[in-house]
Amino acid sequence: MSLKRTKIVDIFDASLVGQQVCVKGWVRTRRGNKNVQFVALNDGSTIKNIQIVVDLAKFSEEELKPITTGSSLCVEGLLVESQGKGQTCEVQAEKIEIYGTADPESYPLQKKGHTMEFLRDIAHLRPRTNTFGAVFRIRHNMAIAIHKFFHEKGFFYFHTPLITASDCEGAGQMFQVTTMNLYDLKKDENGSIRYDGDFFGKQASLTVSGQLEGELAATALGAIYTFGPTFRAENSNTPRHLAEFWMIEPEVAFNDITDNMDLAEEFIKYCVKWALDNCYDDVKFLNDMFDKELIERLEGVLKQDFVRLTYTEGIKILEEAVAGGHKFEFPVYWGVDLASEHERFLVEEHFKRPVILTDYPKEIKAFYMKQNEDGKTVRAMDVLFPKIGEIIGGSEREESYDKLVKRIEELNIPMKDMWWYLDTRKFGTVPHSGFGLGFERLLLFVTGMANIRDVIPFPRTPNNAEF
Ligand code: ATP
Ligand code: MN
């Protein structure tokens, strides 16, 4: 009778020492001499490998030949305390079954260090590396943390549609969804494409944000959050933009911008603490391998209050820096949409901690944000983080029907698509606020990875939809 398998994450339990165990996994390395061979086996449950000790008195060289990096095994044997450094216990192999071989000539993940670019080209295999195993275990844990945080605060997880016929933030960056025959498009007398024959009877796209529907829910259930895929066809080839990313969008009735800032700060700190408490082995590995200041940066965020200041004050600081000789690639003036270099200057050089900037010029923010009395700014808030720049964008929402309609008209947003949204302001309107956190931006921060393509299993970016 064969033994029940023990996951490697559970094998380092002292109570198992002295028992017969069965472990299964993929070979990371094999080394040794003609008396004894050592196989490092990993099953993905933890960054740690279990060492399999193979006595050549019990196994022939011929039997061991297929055991190369990447091959998959089932091993039974006695779990013993280890003499070697760096591991607490090891398995003395008594029975080895080889599930699958991995030809060393063609298996790309041999021992030598690979560049991140190379690993992106083999995204179907990269989860088998220590680095991506760590990143994707952390990704899972962050998703759990997010649901736990909101659930414990009494927020409801609300599912907003991925296919939408309304454009939340302005046209141009949406992926169209259609079943029309693109070789035979019907046009009207003005030469515009006719969508009445399309699947939804009108032009439809993949969503850029669940916010508008989130507001409908918040003005009914009180406090909700969304957590799902979001699509943007922006052609920005940066280390911080994906065409398909995951966004978390809480929306809360009766919250003003200060409540919104408090929520954002508490939320991010909860997630960062969760990573340190629940993924320490993986975080430590990434810290030691890639980014020696990672743990220090994560702990730093937990200790400090985020700086809160207005966009106007922020611009003043940046202008003073320019006057003092600091060189930015892009110009700084009141009204400019801040570039990542500006955001990072405020966070990394000026304040040396996370910053929440509020009250941006209305021209560079969305139509639904609450208008301030000055007539120039809106109650927007962006949370800016070290190494990342903008990690959260949010606002208090305009609750006045008249002001909102006026703004929609000024911006020439088609009113006919907005009737259901405007009903929230027509019937029992309330102050409310919310924000969007890019899940992969949070992961960049927590893992210390430098490129957003390396914190999502299969990145979608311009000219890239492989796998
Ligand atoms: P940015 O200025 O960095 O392009 P944005 O202002 O367009 O971002 P918002 O519309 O405010 O972004 O979206 C809310 C959050 O979603 C951002 O703060 C960011 O964390 C995340 N986000 C936005 N666009 C992307 C993208 N293309 N890829 C990954 N995350 C994104
Ligand atoms: Mn934003």
Coordinates of C-alpha atoms and ligand atoms in Angstrom, one line a residue:
M1 CA 0.0 0.0 0.0
S2 CA 1.4 3.3 -0.9
L3 CA 1.7 6.2 1.5
K4 CA -0.4 9.4 1.5
R5 CA 1.5 12.3 0.0
T6 CA 2.7 15.1 2.3
K7 CA 3.1 18.5 0.8
I8 CA 6.6 19.9 1.1
V9 CA 5.3 23.0 3.0
D10 CA 4.1 20.5 5.7
I11 CA 7.2 18.2 5.8
F12 CA 9.4 20.4 7.9
D13 CA 7.2 19.7 10.9
A14 CA 9.4 18.1 13.6
S15 CA 6.7 15.6 14.5
L16 CA 7.2 13.8 11.2
V17 CA 10.8 13.1 11.8
G18 CA 11.3 9.4 12.1
Q19 CA 8.3 8.5 10.0
Q20 CA 7.9 7.1 6.5
V21 CA 6.8 9.9 4.2
C22 CA 5.8 10.3 0.5
V23 CA 6.7 13.5 -1.3
K24 CA 6.0 14.5 -4.9
G25 CA 7.4 17.4 -6.9
W26 CA 9.7 18.6 -9.6
V27 CA 13.5 18.3 -9.4
R28 CA 15.3 21.6 -9.0
T29 CA 18.9 20.2 -8.9
R30 CA 20.7 17.0 -8.5
R31 CA 24.3 16.8 -7.3
G32 CA 26.5 14.3 -5.4
N33 CA 29.2 11.6 -5.9
K34 CA 29.3 8.0 -6.7
N35 CA 28.1 6.9 -3.3
V36 CA 25.3 9.3 -2.6
Q37 CA 23.2 11.7 -4.6
F38 CA 21.2 14.7 -3.4
V39 CA 18.0 15.8 -5.2
A40 CA 16.4 19.1 -4.3
L41 CA 12.6 18.6 -4.8
N42 CA 10.0 21.4 -4.9
D43 CA 6.2 21.0 -5.2
G44 CA 5.3 24.7 -5.3
S45 CA 3.7 24.7 -1.9
T46 CA 6.7 26.7 -0.5
I47 CA 9.9 28.3 -1.6
K48 CA 11.7 25.6 0.3
N49 CA 13.0 22.4 -1.3
I50 CA 13.1 19.1 0.4
Q51 CA 16.4 17.3 0.1
I52 CA 16.1 13.7 -1.1
V53 CA 19.2 11.6 -0.2
V54 CA 19.7 8.7 -2.7
D55 CA 22.1 6.0 -1.6
L56 CA 23.7 4.4 -4.6
A57 CA 23.9 1.2 -2.8
K58 CA 20.1 1.0 -3.2
F59 CA 19.7 2.6 -6.7
S60 CA 21.7 2.1 -9.9
E61 CA 23.1 5.0 -11.8
E62 CA 21.0 3.9 -14.7
E63 CA 17.8 4.3 -12.6
L64 CA 18.8 7.8 -11.6
K65 CA 19.8 9.0 -15.1
P66 CA 16.3 10.4 -15.9
I67 CA 16.3 12.5 -12.7
T68 CA 17.4 15.8 -14.1
T69 CA 16.3 19.4 -13.5
G70 CA 12.6 19.8 -14.3
S71 CA 11.7 16.1 -14.1
S72 CA 8.9 15.0 -11.8
L73 CA 9.1 12.4 -9.1
C74 CA 7.3 10.6 -6.3
V75 CA 9.6 9.6 -3.5
E76 CA 9.0 7.4 -0.5
G77 CA 11.4 7.1 2.4
L78 CA 12.3 7.9 6.0
L79 CA 12.2 11.5 7.1
V80 CA 15.3 12.2 9.2
E81 CA 17.0 15.2 10.7
S82 CA 19.5 16.6 8.3
Q83 CA 23.2 16.8 8.8
G84 CA 23.7 19.3 6.1
K85 CA 23.5 23.1 6.6
G86 CA 20.4 25.0 5.6
Q87 CA 17.8 22.3 6.0
T88 CA 16.2 20.8 9.0
C89 CA 15.2 17.4 7.6
E90 CA 15.6 15.3 4.5
V91 CA 14.1 12.1 3.0
Q92 CA 16.2 9.0 2.7
A93 CA 14.8 7.6 -0.5
E94 CA 13.6 4.0 -0.5
K95 CA 11.2 4.1 -3.5
I96 CA 11.4 6.5 -6.4
E97 CA 8.9 6.7 -9.2
I98 CA 9.6 9.0 -12.1
Y99 CA 6.4 10.6 -13.5
G100 CA 8.0 12.7 -16.3
T101 CA 11.4 13.4 -17.6
A102 CA 12.7 16.8 -18.8
D103 CA 15.4 16.5 -21.4
P104 CA 18.4 18.7 -20.3
E105 CA 19.0 19.6 -23.9
S106 CA 15.6 21.3 -24.4
Y107 CA 14.3 22.1 -20.9
P108 CA 15.0 25.9 -20.7
L109 CA 15.1 26.2 -16.9
Q110 CA 18.6 24.9 -16.1
K111 CA 20.4 26.1 -13.0
K112 CA 22.0 29.2 -14.4
G113 CA 20.4 32.6 -13.6
H114 CA 18.0 33.8 -16.3
T115 CA 17.1 37.3 -17.1
M116 CA 13.6 38.5 -16.5
E117 CA 13.2 39.2 -20.2
F118 CA 14.1 35.6 -21.0
L119 CA 11.7 34.3 -18.4
R120 CA 8.8 36.4 -19.9
D121 CA 9.3 34.6 -23.2
I122 CA 8.7 31.3 -21.4
A123 CA 5.9 32.6 -19.2
H124 CA 4.3 29.1 -19.4
L125 CA 7.3 27.7 -17.4
R126 CA 8.4 30.6 -15.3
P127 CA 6.1 29.7 -12.4
R128 CA 8.5 26.8 -11.8
T129 CA 11.3 29.2 -10.8
N130 CA 11.9 30.2 -7.2
T131 CA 11.2 33.9 -8.1
F132 CA 7.9 33.4 -9.8
G133 CA 6.8 30.8 -7.4
A134 CA 7.3 33.4 -4.7
V135 CA 5.6 36.1 -6.6
F136 CA 2.5 34.1 -7.4
R137 CA 2.1 32.7 -3.9
I138 CA 2.3 36.3 -2.7
R139 CA -0.3 37.3 -5.4
H140 CA -2.7 34.7 -4.0
N141 CA -2.2 35.8 -0.5
M142 CA -2.8 39.5 -1.4
A143 CA -6.1 38.5 -3.0
I144 CA -7.1 36.7 0.1
A145 CA -6.1 39.7 2.3
I146 CA -8.2 42.1 0.2
H147 CA -11.4 40.0 0.5
K148 CA -10.7 39.5 4.2
F149 CA -10.1 43.2 4.9
F150 CA -13.4 44.3 3.2
H151 CA -15.4 41.4 4.5
E152 CA -14.4 42.1 8.1
K153 CA -15.3 45.8 7.6
G154 CA -18.8 44.9 6.4
F155 CA -18.3 45.7 2.7
F156 CA -20.1 43.6 0.1
Y157 CA -18.2 42.1 -2.8
F158 CA -20.2 43.4 -5.8
H159 CA -19.7 42.1 -9.3
T160 CA -19.7 44.7 -12.0
P161 CA -19.9 43.8 -15.7
L162 CA -16.8 43.4 -17.8
I163 CA -18.6 44.2 -21.0
T164 CA -20.0 47.7 -21.0
A165 CA -21.7 50.2 -23.3
S166 CA -20.6 53.2 -21.3
D167 CA -17.1 54.7 -21.2
C168 CA -16.3 55.7 -17.6
E169 CA -13.4 58.0 -18.1
G170 CA -13.2 59.1 -21.8
A171 CA -13.1 57.3 -25.1
G172 CA -10.0 56.1 -26.9
Q173 CA -8.5 53.6 -24.6
M174 CA -11.2 50.9 -24.7
F175 CA -11.1 47.5 -26.4
Q176 CA -14.2 47.0 -28.5
V177 CA -16.3 43.9 -28.3
T178 CA -18.2 43.0 -31.4
T179 CA -19.5 40.0 -33.4
M180 CA -19.8 42.1 -36.6
N181 CA -18.1 40.9 -39.7
L182 CA -15.2 43.3 -39.9
Y183 CA -14.8 42.6 -43.6
D184 CA -18.3 43.8 -44.3
L185 CA -19.2 46.7 -42.0
K186 CA -22.6 48.4 -42.5
K187 CA -22.3 52.2 -42.6
D188 CA -24.9 55.0 -42.4
E189 CA -25.2 57.9 -44.8
N190 CA -22.5 59.8 -42.8
G191 CA -20.1 56.9 -43.2
S192 CA -20.3 56.0 -39.5
I193 CA -20.4 52.3 -38.6
R194 CA -24.0 51.1 -37.8
Y195 CA -24.0 49.1 -34.5
D196 CA -27.7 48.3 -34.6
G197 CA -26.9 44.9 -36.1
D198 CA -24.1 44.2 -33.6
F199 CA -24.6 41.7 -30.7
F200 CA -25.7 44.3 -28.1
G201 CA -27.4 46.5 -30.7
K202 CA -24.9 49.2 -29.8
Q203 CA -21.2 49.8 -29.5
A204 CA -19.8 47.8 -26.6
S205 CA -16.3 47.5 -25.0
L206 CA -14.4 45.9 -22.2
T207 CA -14.6 47.9 -19.0
V208 CA -11.9 50.3 -17.9
S209 CA -13.4 50.6 -14.4
G210 CA -16.3 49.2 -12.5
Q211 CA -16.8 52.4 -10.6
L212 CA -20.0 53.7 -12.1
E213 CA -21.8 50.5 -11.4
G214 CA -20.0 50.4 -8.0
E215 CA -21.7 53.7 -7.2
L216 CA -25.1 52.3 -8.0
A217 CA -24.4 49.5 -5.5
A218 CA -22.9 51.8 -2.8
T219 CA -26.0 53.9 -2.9
A220 CA -28.0 50.8 -2.1
L221 CA -25.9 48.5 0.0
G222 CA -23.9 51.2 1.7
A223 CA -20.3 49.9 1.3
I224 CA -19.1 47.7 -1.5
Y225 CA -16.0 46.7 -3.3
T226 CA -15.2 45.2 -6.7
F227 CA -12.2 43.1 -7.5
G228 CA -11.9 42.0 -11.1
P229 CA -10.2 42.4 -14.4
T230 CA -10.0 45.8 -16.1
F231 CA -8.9 46.5 -19.6
R232 CA -7.2 49.6 -21.1
A233 CA -6.0 49.8 -24.7
E234 CA -3.6 52.7 -23.8
N235 CA -0.5 52.2 -25.8
S236 CA 1.8 52.9 -22.8
N237 CA 4.8 50.6 -22.8
T238 CA 5.9 51.3 -19.3
P239 CA 6.9 49.0 -16.4
R240 CA 3.7 50.1 -14.6
H241 CA 1.0 49.6 -17.3
L242 CA -0.8 46.5 -18.5
A243 CA -3.6 46.2 -21.1
E244 CA -5.4 43.7 -18.8
F245 CA -5.0 44.3 -15.0
W246 CA -7.0 43.7 -11.9
M247 CA -8.5 46.5 -9.9
I248 CA -10.0 46.8 -6.5
E249 CA -12.6 49.5 -6.2
P250 CA -14.3 50.2 -2.9
E251 CA -17.2 52.7 -2.9
V252 CA -18.8 54.0 0.3
A253 CA -22.0 55.9 0.8
F254 CA -21.7 58.9 3.3
N255 CA -17.9 58.9 3.1
D256 CA -16.2 62.2 2.4
I257 CA -12.7 62.5 1.1
T258 CA -11.1 62.3 4.5
D259 CA -12.9 59.0 5.2
N260 CA -11.7 57.9 1.8
M261 CA -8.1 58.7 2.6
D262 CA -8.4 56.9 5.9
L263 CA -9.8 53.9 4.2
A264 CA -7.1 53.8 1.6
E265 CA -4.3 54.1 4.1
E266 CA -5.7 51.5 6.4
F267 CA -6.3 49.1 3.5
I268 CA -2.8 49.3 2.0
K269 CA -1.3 48.9 5.5
Y270 CA -3.4 45.9 6.1
C271 CA -2.3 44.3 2.8
V272 CA 1.4 45.0 3.4
K273 CA 1.2 43.7 7.0
W274 CA -0.5 40.6 5.6
A275 CA 2.4 40.0 3.3
L276 CA 4.9 40.2 6.1
D277 CA 2.9 38.1 8.4
N278 CA 1.8 35.4 5.9
C279 CA 4.4 35.3 3.1
Y280 CA 7.6 36.0 5.0
D281 CA 9.6 33.2 3.4
D282 CA 8.8 34.4 -0.1
V283 CA 9.2 38.1 0.7
K284 CA 12.6 37.3 2.4
F285 CA 13.7 35.4 -0.7
L286 CA 12.8 38.3 -3.0
N287 CA 14.5 40.7 -0.6
D288 CA 17.7 38.7 -0.6
M289 CA 17.8 38.0 -4.3
F290 CA 16.6 41.3 -5.9
D291 CA 16.0 44.1 -3.6
K292 CA 17.9 44.3 -0.3
E293 CA 15.7 47.2 0.9
L294 CA 12.3 45.4 0.3
I295 CA 11.5 44.4 3.9
E296 CA 12.7 47.7 5.2
R297 CA 10.4 49.5 2.8
L298 CA 7.4 47.4 3.7
E299 CA 8.0 47.8 7.4
G300 CA 8.6 51.6 6.8
V301 CA 5.1 51.9 5.3
L302 CA 3.5 50.3 8.3
K303 CA 5.3 52.6 10.8
Q304 CA 4.5 56.0 9.2
D305 CA 1.4 58.1 8.6
F306 CA 1.0 58.9 4.9
V307 CA 1.6 62.6 4.2
R308 CA -1.6 64.4 3.0
L309 CA -1.3 67.5 1.0
T310 CA -3.0 69.3 -1.9
Y311 CA -1.9 69.1 -5.5
T312 CA -1.3 72.9 -5.3
E313 CA 1.1 72.4 -2.4
G314 CA 2.7 69.5 -4.2
I315 CA 3.3 71.7 -7.3
K316 CA 4.9 74.3 -5.1
I317 CA 7.4 71.8 -3.7
L318 CA 8.3 70.6 -7.2
E319 CA 8.7 74.1 -8.5
E320 CA 11.0 74.9 -5.6
A321 CA 13.0 71.7 -6.4
V322 CA 13.3 72.9 -10.0
A323 CA 14.4 76.4 -8.9
G324 CA 17.0 74.6 -6.6
G325 CA 18.5 72.9 -9.7
H326 CA 16.6 69.6 -9.7
K327 CA 16.2 68.3 -13.3
F328 CA 12.9 66.7 -14.4
E329 CA 12.3 65.3 -17.8
F330 CA 8.8 66.8 -18.0
P331 CA 7.9 70.4 -17.1
V332 CA 6.2 71.4 -13.8
Y333 CA 3.5 74.0 -13.6
W334 CA 0.0 74.3 -12.0
G335 CA -2.4 72.3 -14.2
V336 CA 0.1 69.7 -15.3
D337 CA -0.8 66.0 -15.0
L338 CA 2.0 64.8 -12.8
A339 CA 4.5 62.4 -14.3
S340 CA 5.7 59.4 -12.4
E341 CA 9.1 61.2 -11.9
H342 CA 7.3 64.0 -10.1
E343 CA 5.3 61.7 -7.9
R344 CA 8.4 59.7 -7.0
F345 CA 10.3 62.9 -6.2
L346 CA 7.7 63.9 -3.6
V347 CA 7.6 60.4 -2.1
E348 CA 11.2 59.2 -2.3
E349 CA 13.2 62.4 -2.0
H350 CA 11.1 65.1 -0.4
F351 CA 8.9 63.4 2.2
K352 CA 10.5 59.9 2.2
R353 CA 7.1 58.2 2.9
P354 CA 3.8 57.6 1.0
V355 CA 1.9 60.7 0.0
I356 CA -1.8 61.3 -0.6
L357 CA -2.3 64.3 -3.0
T358 CA -5.7 65.9 -3.1
D359 CA -7.7 68.6 -4.9
Y360 CA -6.4 68.3 -8.4
P361 CA -7.3 70.7 -11.3
K362 CA -10.6 69.6 -12.7
E363 CA -9.3 69.5 -16.2
I364 CA -7.0 66.6 -15.6
K365 CA -9.6 64.5 -13.6
A366 CA -12.8 62.7 -14.4
F367 CA -16.2 64.3 -14.7
Y368 CA -17.8 62.6 -11.7
M369 CA -15.4 64.1 -9.1
K370 CA -16.8 66.5 -6.5
Q371 CA -16.2 70.1 -7.5
N372 CA -14.6 72.4 -5.0
E373 CA -15.9 75.9 -4.2
D374 CA -12.9 77.5 -6.0
G375 CA -14.3 76.4 -9.3
K376 CA -10.9 75.1 -10.3
T377 CA -10.2 71.9 -8.4
V378 CA -12.0 68.7 -7.6
R379 CA -11.9 66.4 -4.5
A380 CA -9.6 63.9 -6.1
M381 CA -7.0 61.9 -4.2
D382 CA -4.1 59.9 -5.5
V383 CA -2.0 57.8 -3.3
L384 CA 1.7 57.9 -4.3
F385 CA 4.1 55.2 -3.3
P386 CA 7.9 54.8 -3.3
K387 CA 9.2 53.0 -6.5
I388 CA 5.7 53.0 -8.0
G389 CA 4.2 56.5 -8.2
E390 CA 0.4 56.3 -8.3
I391 CA -0.9 53.2 -6.7
I392 CA -4.5 54.5 -6.0
G393 CA -6.7 57.0 -7.7
G394 CA -9.9 58.0 -6.1
S395 CA -12.2 60.9 -5.1
E396 CA -15.3 62.1 -3.4
R397 CA -18.0 62.0 -6.0
E398 CA -20.1 64.9 -7.1
E399 CA -23.5 64.3 -5.6
S400 CA -25.3 67.3 -7.0
Y401 CA -27.4 66.4 -10.0
D402 CA -27.2 69.9 -11.5
K403 CA -23.5 70.2 -11.1
L404 CA -22.9 66.7 -12.5
V405 CA -25.1 67.3 -15.6
K406 CA -23.3 70.6 -16.2
R407 CA -19.9 69.0 -16.2
I408 CA -21.1 66.1 -18.5
E409 CA -22.3 68.8 -20.9
E410 CA -19.1 70.7 -20.7
L411 CA -17.1 67.6 -21.6
N412 CA -19.5 66.5 -24.4
I413 CA -20.1 63.1 -22.8
P414 CA -23.1 61.5 -24.5
M415 CA -25.9 62.0 -22.0
K416 CA -28.0 59.1 -23.4
D417 CA -25.6 56.6 -22.0
M418 CA -25.6 58.2 -18.6
W419 CA -29.3 58.1 -17.6
W420 CA -29.0 55.3 -15.1
Y421 CA -25.9 56.8 -13.5
L422 CA -27.6 60.2 -13.1
D423 CA -30.6 58.5 -11.4
T424 CA -28.3 58.0 -8.3
R425 CA -28.2 61.8 -8.0
K426 CA -31.9 62.2 -8.8
F427 CA -33.2 59.8 -6.2
G428 CA -31.9 60.0 -2.7
T429 CA -28.5 61.3 -3.6
V430 CA -25.8 61.2 -0.9
P431 CA -22.2 62.2 -0.4
H432 CA -20.1 59.2 -1.3
S433 CA -16.5 58.3 -2.1
G434 CA -14.3 55.6 -3.5
F435 CA -11.1 54.7 -5.1
G436 CA -9.3 52.2 -7.4
L437 CA -6.2 50.3 -6.4
G438 CA -4.3 48.6 -9.2
F439 CA -3.7 45.1 -7.9
E440 CA -0.5 44.6 -9.9
R441 CA 0.8 48.0 -8.6
L442 CA 0.3 46.8 -5.1
L443 CA 2.1 43.6 -6.0
L444 CA 5.0 45.6 -7.5
F445 CA 5.4 47.2 -4.1
V446 CA 5.0 44.1 -2.0
T447 CA 7.3 41.9 -4.1
G448 CA 9.9 44.6 -5.1
M449 CA 9.7 43.4 -8.7
A450 CA 10.7 46.2 -11.1
N451 CA 8.3 45.4 -14.0
I452 CA 4.5 44.9 -13.9
R453 CA 4.8 42.1 -16.4
D454 CA 6.5 40.1 -13.7
V455 CA 3.7 40.2 -11.1
I456 CA 0.8 38.8 -13.3
P457 CA 1.1 35.3 -14.7
F458 CA 0.3 36.1 -18.3
P459 CA 0.8 39.8 -19.1
R460 CA -1.1 41.5 -21.8
T461 CA 0.7 44.5 -23.3
P462 CA 1.0 46.1 -26.7
N463 CA 2.0 43.4 -29.3
N464 CA 1.9 40.7 -26.6
A465 CA -0.9 38.2 -25.9
E466 CA 1.1 35.0 -26.0
F467 CA 0.0 32.1 -23.8
Ligands
ATP1 P1 -1.7 56.2 -14.5 O1 -1.8 57.7 -14.4 O2 -0.7 55.5 -13.7 O3 -1.8 55.7 -15.9 P2 -4.6 56.3 -14.1 O4 -4.6 57.6 -13.4 O5 -4.9 56.2 -15.5 O6 -3.1 55.7 -13.9 P3 -6.9 55.4 -12.7 O7 -7.8 55.5 -13.8 O8 -6.9 56.4 -11.6 O9 -5.4 55.2 -13.3 O10 -7.0 53.9 -12.1 C1 -6.9 53.5 -10.7 C2 -5.7 52.7 -10.5 O11 -5.5 51.6 -11.4 C3 -4.3 53.4 -10.6 O12 -4.0 54.1 -9.5 C4 -3.4 52.2 -10.8 O13 -3.0 51.6 -9.6 C5 -4.2 51.2 -11.6 N1 -3.9 51.3 -13.1 C6 -4.4 52.2 -13.9 N2 -4.0 51.9 -15.2 C7 -3.3 50.8 -15.1 C8 -2.6 50.0 -16.1 N3 -2.7 50.3 -17.4 N4 -2.0 48.8 -15.7 C9 -2.0 48.5 -14.3 N5 -2.6 49.3 -13.4 C10 -3.3 50.4 -13.8
MN2 MN -5.4 58.1 -11.5

